[in-house]
């Protein structure tokens, strides 16, 4: 089929703006299908030395097909911009729902935590670490199901000579409140870093705020490496037990660490007792109250 281009789409409303990209709703003129098109300014990308991140996003998304991960359909470019044609998740960022509802009940938290974990398990099996999981990067589609986005700062674990994955990714630091202690101390993320972020997100869905939040990034980082956080009154015990097993300083001791066996241990935690994993993506999302 002919390569798609700007002329094939009718551009609509602005969906989001990042430091290096603008996301706009768009409709395919022929099929009438709706997409979200991420537009990157070439000059800006080059000037800010972000070309590497653009390629990482394209390469990671091209490796992945999962109901919980935003899909990349086409890429094309014109004189000034790069275009990524992605899934349109009509209900936007999970963050907006946390702000609107202030917190989720336990059943909704269990459902969304399970969908996020299902997407993490898949991306890790594809050798991808997200490294910046946070409620802004968790979108909700028209069925109110999770779609993980923004893989520009992800890490593709190389297969080294003996077929083992080199499990340490270097340098990039994510968003302060969700960054893992190993990323702050050794500048190296691993798959376990995504489980730390899951712990922060589960805490936030119930408490209405992230566990580590200081007046500035430096104080936030201090709280993280010092594991300085407390649970608010009424935080459900089963959720507290899960969060305490995810917010562990040593990544190798974090629930979920240790390959598929570790992930299975995490999925078998009593917090997920009511989750039916094999039909999770076919189930209707629980009503957010
Ligand atoms: N960095 C990235 O890769 N960013 C991306 C990538 C893909 C993508 C992406 C971002 C999307 C962003 C997005 C943003 C929105 C959106 C923006 C503004 C408002 C709304 C909105 O209000 N939707 C209706 C539901 N609201 C939600 C909040 C409470 C009131 C009701 C949605 C919908 N989808 C998207 O649909 N697809």
Tab-separated table of C-alpha atoms in Angstrom, residues 28 39-40 50 52 76 96 126 148 166-167 178-179 205 211 213 229 241 261-262 284:
chain	number	residue	atom	x	y	z
A	28	UNK	CA	-8.125	8.989	8.137
A	39	UNK	CA	4.087	15.482	15.733
A	40	UNK	CA	7.755	16.178	16.394
A	50	UNK	CA	16.693	13.948	21.049
A	52	UNK	CA	18.020	8.904	19.849
A	76	UNK	CA	5.931	9.557	7.968
A	96	UNK	CA	-7.186	13.578	35.097
A	126	UNK	CA	9.713	-7.962	24.698
A	148	UNK	CA	0.469	2.809	28.231
A	166	UNK	CA	21.929	-7.055	30.037
A	167	UNK	CA	19.562	-5.965	32.749
A	178	UNK	CA	8.049	7.884	40.357
A	179	UNK	CA	11.814	7.448	39.980
A	205	UNK	CA	-4.791	5.742	43.129
A	211	UNK	CA	3.984	8.479	48.239
A	213	UNK	CA	6.361	14.278	47.056
A	229	UNK	CA	6.599	7.719	53.243
A	241	UNK	CA	0.919	-4.992	51.983
A	261	UNK	CA	8.698	-16.340	38.396
A	262	UNK	CA	8.902	-12.937	40.085
A	284	UNK	CA	-15.833	-4.228	31.294
